[in-house]
PDB file of C-alpha atoms in Angstrom:
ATOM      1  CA  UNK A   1       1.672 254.922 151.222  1.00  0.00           C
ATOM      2  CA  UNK A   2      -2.157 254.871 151.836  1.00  0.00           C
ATOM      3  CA  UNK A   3      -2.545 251.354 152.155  1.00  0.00           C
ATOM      4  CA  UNK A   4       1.003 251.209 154.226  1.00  0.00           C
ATOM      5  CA  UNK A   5      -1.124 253.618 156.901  1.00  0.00           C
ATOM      6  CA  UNK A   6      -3.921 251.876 156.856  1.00  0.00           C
ATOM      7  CA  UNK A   7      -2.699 248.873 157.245  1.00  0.00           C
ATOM      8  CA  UNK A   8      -1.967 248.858 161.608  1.00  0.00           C
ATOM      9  CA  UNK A   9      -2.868 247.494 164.696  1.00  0.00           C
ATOM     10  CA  UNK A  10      -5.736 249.884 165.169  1.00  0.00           C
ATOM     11  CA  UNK A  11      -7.269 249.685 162.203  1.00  0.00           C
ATOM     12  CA  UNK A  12      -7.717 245.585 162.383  1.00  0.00           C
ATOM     13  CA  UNK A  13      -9.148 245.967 165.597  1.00  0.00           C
ATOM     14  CA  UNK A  14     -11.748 248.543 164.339  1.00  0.00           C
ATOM     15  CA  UNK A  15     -12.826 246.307 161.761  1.00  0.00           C
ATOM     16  CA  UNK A  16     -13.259 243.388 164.385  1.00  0.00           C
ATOM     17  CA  UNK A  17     -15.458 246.069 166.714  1.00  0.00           C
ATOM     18  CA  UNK A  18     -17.038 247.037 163.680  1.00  0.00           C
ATOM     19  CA  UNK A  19     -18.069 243.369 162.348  1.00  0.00           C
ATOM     20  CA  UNK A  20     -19.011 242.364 166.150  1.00  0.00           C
ATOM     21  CA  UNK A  21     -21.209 245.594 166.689  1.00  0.00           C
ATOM     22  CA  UNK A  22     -23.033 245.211 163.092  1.00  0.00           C
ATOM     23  CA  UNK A  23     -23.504 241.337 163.945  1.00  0.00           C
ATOM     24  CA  UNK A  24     -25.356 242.252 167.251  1.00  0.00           C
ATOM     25  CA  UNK A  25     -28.067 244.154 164.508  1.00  0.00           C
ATOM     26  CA  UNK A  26     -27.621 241.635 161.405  1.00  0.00           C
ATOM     27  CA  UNK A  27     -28.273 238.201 163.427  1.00  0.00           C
ATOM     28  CA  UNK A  28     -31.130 238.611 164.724  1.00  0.00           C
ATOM     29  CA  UNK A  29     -33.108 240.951 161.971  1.00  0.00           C
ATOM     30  CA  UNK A  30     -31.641 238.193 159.127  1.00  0.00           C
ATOM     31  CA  UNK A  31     -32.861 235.197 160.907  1.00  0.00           C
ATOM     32  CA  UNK A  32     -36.459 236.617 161.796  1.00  0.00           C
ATOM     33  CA  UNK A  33     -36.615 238.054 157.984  1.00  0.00           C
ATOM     34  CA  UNK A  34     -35.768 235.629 156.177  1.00  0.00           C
ATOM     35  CA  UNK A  35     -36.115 232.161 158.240  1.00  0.00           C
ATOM     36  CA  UNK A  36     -33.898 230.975 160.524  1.00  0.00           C
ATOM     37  CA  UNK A  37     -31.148 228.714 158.641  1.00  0.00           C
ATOM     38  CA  UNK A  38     -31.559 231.091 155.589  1.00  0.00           C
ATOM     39  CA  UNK A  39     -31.089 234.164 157.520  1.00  0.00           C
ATOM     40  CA  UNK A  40     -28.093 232.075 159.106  1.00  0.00           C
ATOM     41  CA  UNK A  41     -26.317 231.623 156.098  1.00  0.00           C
ATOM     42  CA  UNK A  42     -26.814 235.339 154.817  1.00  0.00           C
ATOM     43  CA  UNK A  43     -25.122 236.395 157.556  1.00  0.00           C
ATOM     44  CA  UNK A  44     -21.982 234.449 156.807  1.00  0.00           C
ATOM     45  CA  UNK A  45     -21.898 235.095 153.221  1.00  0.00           C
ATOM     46  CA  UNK A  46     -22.166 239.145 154.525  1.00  0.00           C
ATOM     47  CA  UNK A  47     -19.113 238.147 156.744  1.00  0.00           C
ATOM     48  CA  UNK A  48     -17.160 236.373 154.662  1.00  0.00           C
ATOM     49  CA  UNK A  49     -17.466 238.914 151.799  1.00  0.00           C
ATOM     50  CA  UNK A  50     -17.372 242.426 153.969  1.00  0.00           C
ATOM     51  CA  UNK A  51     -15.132 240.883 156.838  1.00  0.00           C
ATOM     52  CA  UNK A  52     -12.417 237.907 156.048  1.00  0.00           C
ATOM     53  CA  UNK A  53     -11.767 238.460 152.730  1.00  0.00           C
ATOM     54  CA  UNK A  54     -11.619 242.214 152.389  1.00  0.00           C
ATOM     55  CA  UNK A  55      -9.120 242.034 156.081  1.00  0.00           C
ATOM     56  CA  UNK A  56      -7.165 239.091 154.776  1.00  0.00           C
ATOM     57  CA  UNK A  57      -6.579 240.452 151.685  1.00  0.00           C
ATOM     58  CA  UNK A  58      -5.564 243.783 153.200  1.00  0.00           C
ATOM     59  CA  UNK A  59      -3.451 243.063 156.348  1.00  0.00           C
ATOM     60  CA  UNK A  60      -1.935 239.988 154.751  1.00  0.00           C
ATOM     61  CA  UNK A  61       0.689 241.508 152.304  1.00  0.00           C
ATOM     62  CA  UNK A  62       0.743 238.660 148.584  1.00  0.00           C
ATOM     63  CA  UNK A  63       4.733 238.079 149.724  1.00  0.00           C
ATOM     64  CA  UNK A  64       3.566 236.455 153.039  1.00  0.00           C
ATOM     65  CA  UNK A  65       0.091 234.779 151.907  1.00  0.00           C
ATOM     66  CA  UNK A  66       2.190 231.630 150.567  1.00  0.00           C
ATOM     67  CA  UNK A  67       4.270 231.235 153.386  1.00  0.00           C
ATOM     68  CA  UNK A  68       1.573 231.705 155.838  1.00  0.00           C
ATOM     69  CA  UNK A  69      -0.440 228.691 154.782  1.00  0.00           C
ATOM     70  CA  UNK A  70       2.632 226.885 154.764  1.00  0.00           C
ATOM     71  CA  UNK A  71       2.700 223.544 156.628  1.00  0.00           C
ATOM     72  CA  UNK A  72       6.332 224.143 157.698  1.00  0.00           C
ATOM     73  CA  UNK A  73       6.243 223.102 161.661  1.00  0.00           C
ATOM     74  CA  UNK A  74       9.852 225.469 162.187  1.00  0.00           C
ATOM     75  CA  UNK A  75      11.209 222.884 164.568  1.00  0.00           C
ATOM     76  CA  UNK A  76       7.649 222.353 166.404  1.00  0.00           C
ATOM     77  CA  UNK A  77       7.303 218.417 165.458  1.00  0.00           C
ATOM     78  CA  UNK A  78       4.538 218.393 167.876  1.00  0.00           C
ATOM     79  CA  UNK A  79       2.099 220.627 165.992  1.00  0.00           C
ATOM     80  CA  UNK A  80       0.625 217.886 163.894  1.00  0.00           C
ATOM     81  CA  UNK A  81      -0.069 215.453 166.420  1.00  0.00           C
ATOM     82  CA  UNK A  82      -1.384 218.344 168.830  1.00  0.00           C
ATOM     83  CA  UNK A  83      -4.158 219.277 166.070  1.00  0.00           C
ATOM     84  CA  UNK A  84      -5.268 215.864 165.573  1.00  0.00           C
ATOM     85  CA  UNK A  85      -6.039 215.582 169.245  1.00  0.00           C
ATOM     86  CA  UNK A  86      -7.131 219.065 168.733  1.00  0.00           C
ATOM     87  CA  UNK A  87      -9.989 217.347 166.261  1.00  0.00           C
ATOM     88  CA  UNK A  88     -10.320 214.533 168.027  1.00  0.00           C
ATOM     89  CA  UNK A  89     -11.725 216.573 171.219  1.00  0.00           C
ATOM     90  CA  UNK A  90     -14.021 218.310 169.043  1.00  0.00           C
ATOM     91  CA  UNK A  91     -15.504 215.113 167.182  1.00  0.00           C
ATOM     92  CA  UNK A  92     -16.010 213.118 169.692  1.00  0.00           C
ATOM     93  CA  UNK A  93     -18.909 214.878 171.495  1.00  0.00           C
ATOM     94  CA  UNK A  94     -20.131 215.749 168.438  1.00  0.00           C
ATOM     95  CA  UNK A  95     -20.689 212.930 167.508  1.00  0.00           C
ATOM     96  CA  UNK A  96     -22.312 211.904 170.438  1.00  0.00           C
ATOM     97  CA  UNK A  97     -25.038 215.021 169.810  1.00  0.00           C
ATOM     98  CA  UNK A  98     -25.811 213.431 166.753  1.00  0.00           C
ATOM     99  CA  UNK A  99     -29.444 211.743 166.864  1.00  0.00           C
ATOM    100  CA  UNK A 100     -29.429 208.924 164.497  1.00  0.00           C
ATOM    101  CA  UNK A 101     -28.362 208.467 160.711  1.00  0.00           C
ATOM    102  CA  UNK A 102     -27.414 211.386 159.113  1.00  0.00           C
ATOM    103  CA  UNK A 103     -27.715 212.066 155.223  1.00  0.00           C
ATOM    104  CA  UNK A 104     -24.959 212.360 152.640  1.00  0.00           C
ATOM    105  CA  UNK A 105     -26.352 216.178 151.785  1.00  0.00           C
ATOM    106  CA  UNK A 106     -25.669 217.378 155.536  1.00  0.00           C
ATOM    107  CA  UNK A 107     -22.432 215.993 155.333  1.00  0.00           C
ATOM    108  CA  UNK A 108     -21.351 217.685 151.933  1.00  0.00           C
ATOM    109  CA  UNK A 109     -23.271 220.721 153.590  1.00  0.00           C
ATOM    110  CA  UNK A 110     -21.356 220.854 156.963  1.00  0.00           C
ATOM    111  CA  UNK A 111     -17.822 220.018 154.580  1.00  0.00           C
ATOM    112  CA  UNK A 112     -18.567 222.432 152.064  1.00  0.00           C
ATOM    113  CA  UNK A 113     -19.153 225.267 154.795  1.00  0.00           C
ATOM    114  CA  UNK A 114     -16.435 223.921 156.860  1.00  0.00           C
ATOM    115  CA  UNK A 115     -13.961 224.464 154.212  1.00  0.00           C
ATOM    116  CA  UNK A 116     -15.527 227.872 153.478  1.00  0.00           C
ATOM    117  CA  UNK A 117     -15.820 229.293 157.128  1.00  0.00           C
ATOM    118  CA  UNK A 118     -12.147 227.527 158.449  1.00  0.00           C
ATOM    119  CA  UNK A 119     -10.214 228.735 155.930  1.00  0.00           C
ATOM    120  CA  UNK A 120     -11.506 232.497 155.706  1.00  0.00           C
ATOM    121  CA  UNK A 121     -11.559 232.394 159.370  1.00  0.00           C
ATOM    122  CA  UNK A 122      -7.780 231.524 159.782  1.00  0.00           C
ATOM    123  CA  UNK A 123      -6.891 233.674 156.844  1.00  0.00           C
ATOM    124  CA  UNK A 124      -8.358 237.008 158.494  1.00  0.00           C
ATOM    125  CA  UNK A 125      -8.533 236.091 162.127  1.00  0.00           C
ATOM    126  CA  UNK A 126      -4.954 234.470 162.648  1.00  0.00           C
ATOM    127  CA  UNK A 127      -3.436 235.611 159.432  1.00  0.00           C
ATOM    128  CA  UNK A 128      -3.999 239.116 159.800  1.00  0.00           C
ATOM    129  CA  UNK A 129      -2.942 239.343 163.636  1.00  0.00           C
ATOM    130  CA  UNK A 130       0.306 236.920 162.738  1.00  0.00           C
ATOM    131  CA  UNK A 131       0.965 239.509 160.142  1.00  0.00           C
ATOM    132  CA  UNK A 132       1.002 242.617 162.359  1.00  0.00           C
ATOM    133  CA  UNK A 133       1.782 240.981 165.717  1.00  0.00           C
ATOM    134  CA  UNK A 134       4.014 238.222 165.178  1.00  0.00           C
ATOM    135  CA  UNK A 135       5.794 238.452 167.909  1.00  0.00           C
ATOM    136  CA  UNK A 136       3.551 240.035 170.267  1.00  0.00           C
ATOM    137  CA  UNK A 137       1.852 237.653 172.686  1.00  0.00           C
ATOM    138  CA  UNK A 138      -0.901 240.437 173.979  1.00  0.00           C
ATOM    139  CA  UNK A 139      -1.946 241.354 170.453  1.00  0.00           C
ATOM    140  CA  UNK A 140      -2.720 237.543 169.696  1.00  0.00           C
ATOM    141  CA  UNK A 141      -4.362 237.456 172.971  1.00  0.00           C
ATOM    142  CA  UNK A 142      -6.614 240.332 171.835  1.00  0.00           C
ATOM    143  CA  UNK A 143      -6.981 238.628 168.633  1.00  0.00           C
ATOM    144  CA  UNK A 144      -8.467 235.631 170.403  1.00  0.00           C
ATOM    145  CA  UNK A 145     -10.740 237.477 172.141  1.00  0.00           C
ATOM    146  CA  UNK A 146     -12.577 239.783 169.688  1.00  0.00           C
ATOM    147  CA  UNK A 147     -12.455 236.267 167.576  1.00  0.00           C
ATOM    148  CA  UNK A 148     -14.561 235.115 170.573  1.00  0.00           C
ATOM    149  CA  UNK A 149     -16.822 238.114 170.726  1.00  0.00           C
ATOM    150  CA  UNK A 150     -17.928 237.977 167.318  1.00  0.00           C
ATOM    151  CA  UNK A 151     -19.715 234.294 167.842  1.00  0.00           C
ATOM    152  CA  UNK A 152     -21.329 236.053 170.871  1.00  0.00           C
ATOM    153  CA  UNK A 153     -24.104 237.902 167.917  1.00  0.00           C
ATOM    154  CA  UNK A 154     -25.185 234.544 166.800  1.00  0.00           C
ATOM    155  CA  UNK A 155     -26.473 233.315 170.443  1.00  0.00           C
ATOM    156  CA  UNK A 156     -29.223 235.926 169.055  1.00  0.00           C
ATOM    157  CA  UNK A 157     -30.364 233.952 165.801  1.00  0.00           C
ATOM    158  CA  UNK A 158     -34.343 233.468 166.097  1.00  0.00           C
ATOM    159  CA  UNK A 159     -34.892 229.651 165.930  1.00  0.00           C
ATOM    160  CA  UNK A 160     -31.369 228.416 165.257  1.00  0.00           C
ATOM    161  CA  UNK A 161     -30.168 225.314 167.570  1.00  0.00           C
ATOM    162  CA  UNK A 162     -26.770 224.931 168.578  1.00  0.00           C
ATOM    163  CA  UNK A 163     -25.939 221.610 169.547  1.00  0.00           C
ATOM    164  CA  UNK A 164     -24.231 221.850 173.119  1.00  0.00           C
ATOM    165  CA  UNK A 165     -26.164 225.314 173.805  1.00  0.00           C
ATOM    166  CA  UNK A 166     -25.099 229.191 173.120  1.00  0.00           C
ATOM    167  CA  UNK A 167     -22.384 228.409 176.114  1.00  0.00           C
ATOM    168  CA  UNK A 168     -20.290 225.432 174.117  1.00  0.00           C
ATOM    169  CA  UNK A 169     -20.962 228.163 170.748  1.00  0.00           C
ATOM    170  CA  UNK A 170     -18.840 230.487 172.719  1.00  0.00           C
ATOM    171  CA  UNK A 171     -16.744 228.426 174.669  1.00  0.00           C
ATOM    172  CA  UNK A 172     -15.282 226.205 171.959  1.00  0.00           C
ATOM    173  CA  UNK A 173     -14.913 229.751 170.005  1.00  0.00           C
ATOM    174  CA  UNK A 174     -12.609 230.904 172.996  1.00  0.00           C
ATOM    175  CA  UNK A 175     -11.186 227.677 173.670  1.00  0.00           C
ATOM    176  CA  UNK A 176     -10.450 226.666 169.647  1.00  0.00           C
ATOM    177  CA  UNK A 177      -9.689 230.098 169.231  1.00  0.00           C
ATOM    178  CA  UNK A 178      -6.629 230.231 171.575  1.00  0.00           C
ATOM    179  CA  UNK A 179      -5.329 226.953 170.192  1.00  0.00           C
ATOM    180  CA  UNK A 180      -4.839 228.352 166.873  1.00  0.00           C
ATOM    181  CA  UNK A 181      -3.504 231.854 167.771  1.00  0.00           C
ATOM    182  CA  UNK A 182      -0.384 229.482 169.912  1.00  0.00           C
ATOM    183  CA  UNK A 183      -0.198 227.697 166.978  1.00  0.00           C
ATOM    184  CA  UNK A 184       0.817 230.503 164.760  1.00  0.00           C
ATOM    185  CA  UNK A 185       2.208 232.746 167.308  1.00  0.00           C
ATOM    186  CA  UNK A 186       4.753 229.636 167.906  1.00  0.00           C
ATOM    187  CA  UNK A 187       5.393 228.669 164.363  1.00  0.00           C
ATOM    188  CA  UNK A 188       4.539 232.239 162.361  1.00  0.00           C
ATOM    189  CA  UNK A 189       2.232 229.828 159.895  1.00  0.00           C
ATOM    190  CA  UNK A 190      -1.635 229.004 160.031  1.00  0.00           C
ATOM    191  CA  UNK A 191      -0.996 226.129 158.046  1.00  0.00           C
ATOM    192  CA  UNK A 192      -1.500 223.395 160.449  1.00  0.00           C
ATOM    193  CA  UNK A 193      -4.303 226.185 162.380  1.00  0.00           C
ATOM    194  CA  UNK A 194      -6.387 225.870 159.153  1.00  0.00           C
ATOM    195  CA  UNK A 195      -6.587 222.062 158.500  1.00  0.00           C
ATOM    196  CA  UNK A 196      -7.634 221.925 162.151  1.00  0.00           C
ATOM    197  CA  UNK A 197     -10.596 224.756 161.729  1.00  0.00           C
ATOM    198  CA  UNK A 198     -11.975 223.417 159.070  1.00  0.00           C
ATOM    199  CA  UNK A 199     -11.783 219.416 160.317  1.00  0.00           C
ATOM    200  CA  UNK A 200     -13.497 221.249 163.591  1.00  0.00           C
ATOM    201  CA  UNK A 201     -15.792 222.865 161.695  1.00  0.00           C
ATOM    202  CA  UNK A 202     -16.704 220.355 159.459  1.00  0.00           C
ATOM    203  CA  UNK A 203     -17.486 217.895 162.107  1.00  0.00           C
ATOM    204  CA  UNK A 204     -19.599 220.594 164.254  1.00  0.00           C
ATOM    205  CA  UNK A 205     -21.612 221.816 161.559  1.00  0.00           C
ATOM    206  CA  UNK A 206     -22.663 218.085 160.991  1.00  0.00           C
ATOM    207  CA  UNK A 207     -24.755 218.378 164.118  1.00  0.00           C
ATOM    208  CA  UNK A 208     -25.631 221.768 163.398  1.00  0.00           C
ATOM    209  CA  UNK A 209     -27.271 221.429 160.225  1.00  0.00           C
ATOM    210  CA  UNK A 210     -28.743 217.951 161.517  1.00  0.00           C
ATOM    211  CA  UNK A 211     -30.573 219.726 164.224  1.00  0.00           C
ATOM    212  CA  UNK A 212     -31.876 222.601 162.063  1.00  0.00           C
TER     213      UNK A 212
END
């Protein structure tokens, strides 16, 4: 019964305050302590390991973490094409950011953490607010927004260059953000939400860890 009452509305939204607020302190100390890319990635590992996991693990209940990741559209035959033009947007000024050749490590660097950072990501962030929300449009809504507020810590990273500036960070955050929330608000999976985070992801963080 103790993991029943924990388990609500309320107490997903305190851990997104919570993460967001501790970010705002985290970011910048990490990336002045320890160097910017190293402090970078330190902060991520603290986030995937104290906030997706722990919140997917929780709010997601084992019977629905199958079915969630399905790739089932439910009668939305559009999805699939929609994500691909989804990725599409995303790579194709990305690619244009890119200055010259870029080496096979970056790649299997920006794929690795693509992988890593989508998948988590769409497991805590849309998973979790499918789970107690599904059919509540306002509650994804909120979802999308906290989702936004939490990139809004790492405009703060000392000597860390995001391709497109602090204002695409946040923008594609909000914008990306409120793709994948329809997505599984309209089909109750984050399936098809996932394999476009992490293609999104993986194609941004080619620029990003080219430029730093």
């Amino acid at each position: 019964m103790l993991d029943a009452d924990l388990r609500t509305p309320r107490h997903l939204i305190a851990a997104a305050v919570f993460l967001i607020l501790l970010m705002f302190a985290l970011v910048p100390f990490l990336t002045h302590a320890l160097g910017p890319l190293h402090g970078f990635l330190v902060c991520f590992l603290i986030y995937w390991l104290g906030f997706c996991i722990p919140v997917g693990v929780h709010f997601v209940t084992r019977q629905k973490r199958k079915k969630q990741f399905s790739l089932d559209v439910v009668g939305n035959t559009w999805v699939p094409s929609a994500v691909a033009l989804q990725v599409t947007l995303v790579a194709f000024p990305s690619f244009l950011m890119i200055s010259g050749q870029v080496s096979a490590s970056v790649v299997l660097a920006a794929a690795a953490f693509g992988v890593v950072n989508g998948f988590l990501e769409e497991f805590s962030w849309r998973g979790a607010f499918l789970e107690l929300g599904r059919r509540d449009l306002r509650f994804h809504g909120l979802g999308v927004g906290l989702f936004t507020l939490w990139h809004v810590p790492l405009a703060l990273a000392h000597g860390i260059v995001y391709p497109g500036g602090v204002f695409a960070l946040v923008a594609g955050a909000l914008a990306m953000g409120a793709f994948w929330a329809y997505l599984a608000f309209g089909t109750g999976r984050i399936g098809w939400a996932t394999i476009g985070h992490i293609s999104s992801n993986t194609v941004a963080f080619i620029g990003f860890f080219e430029s730093n």
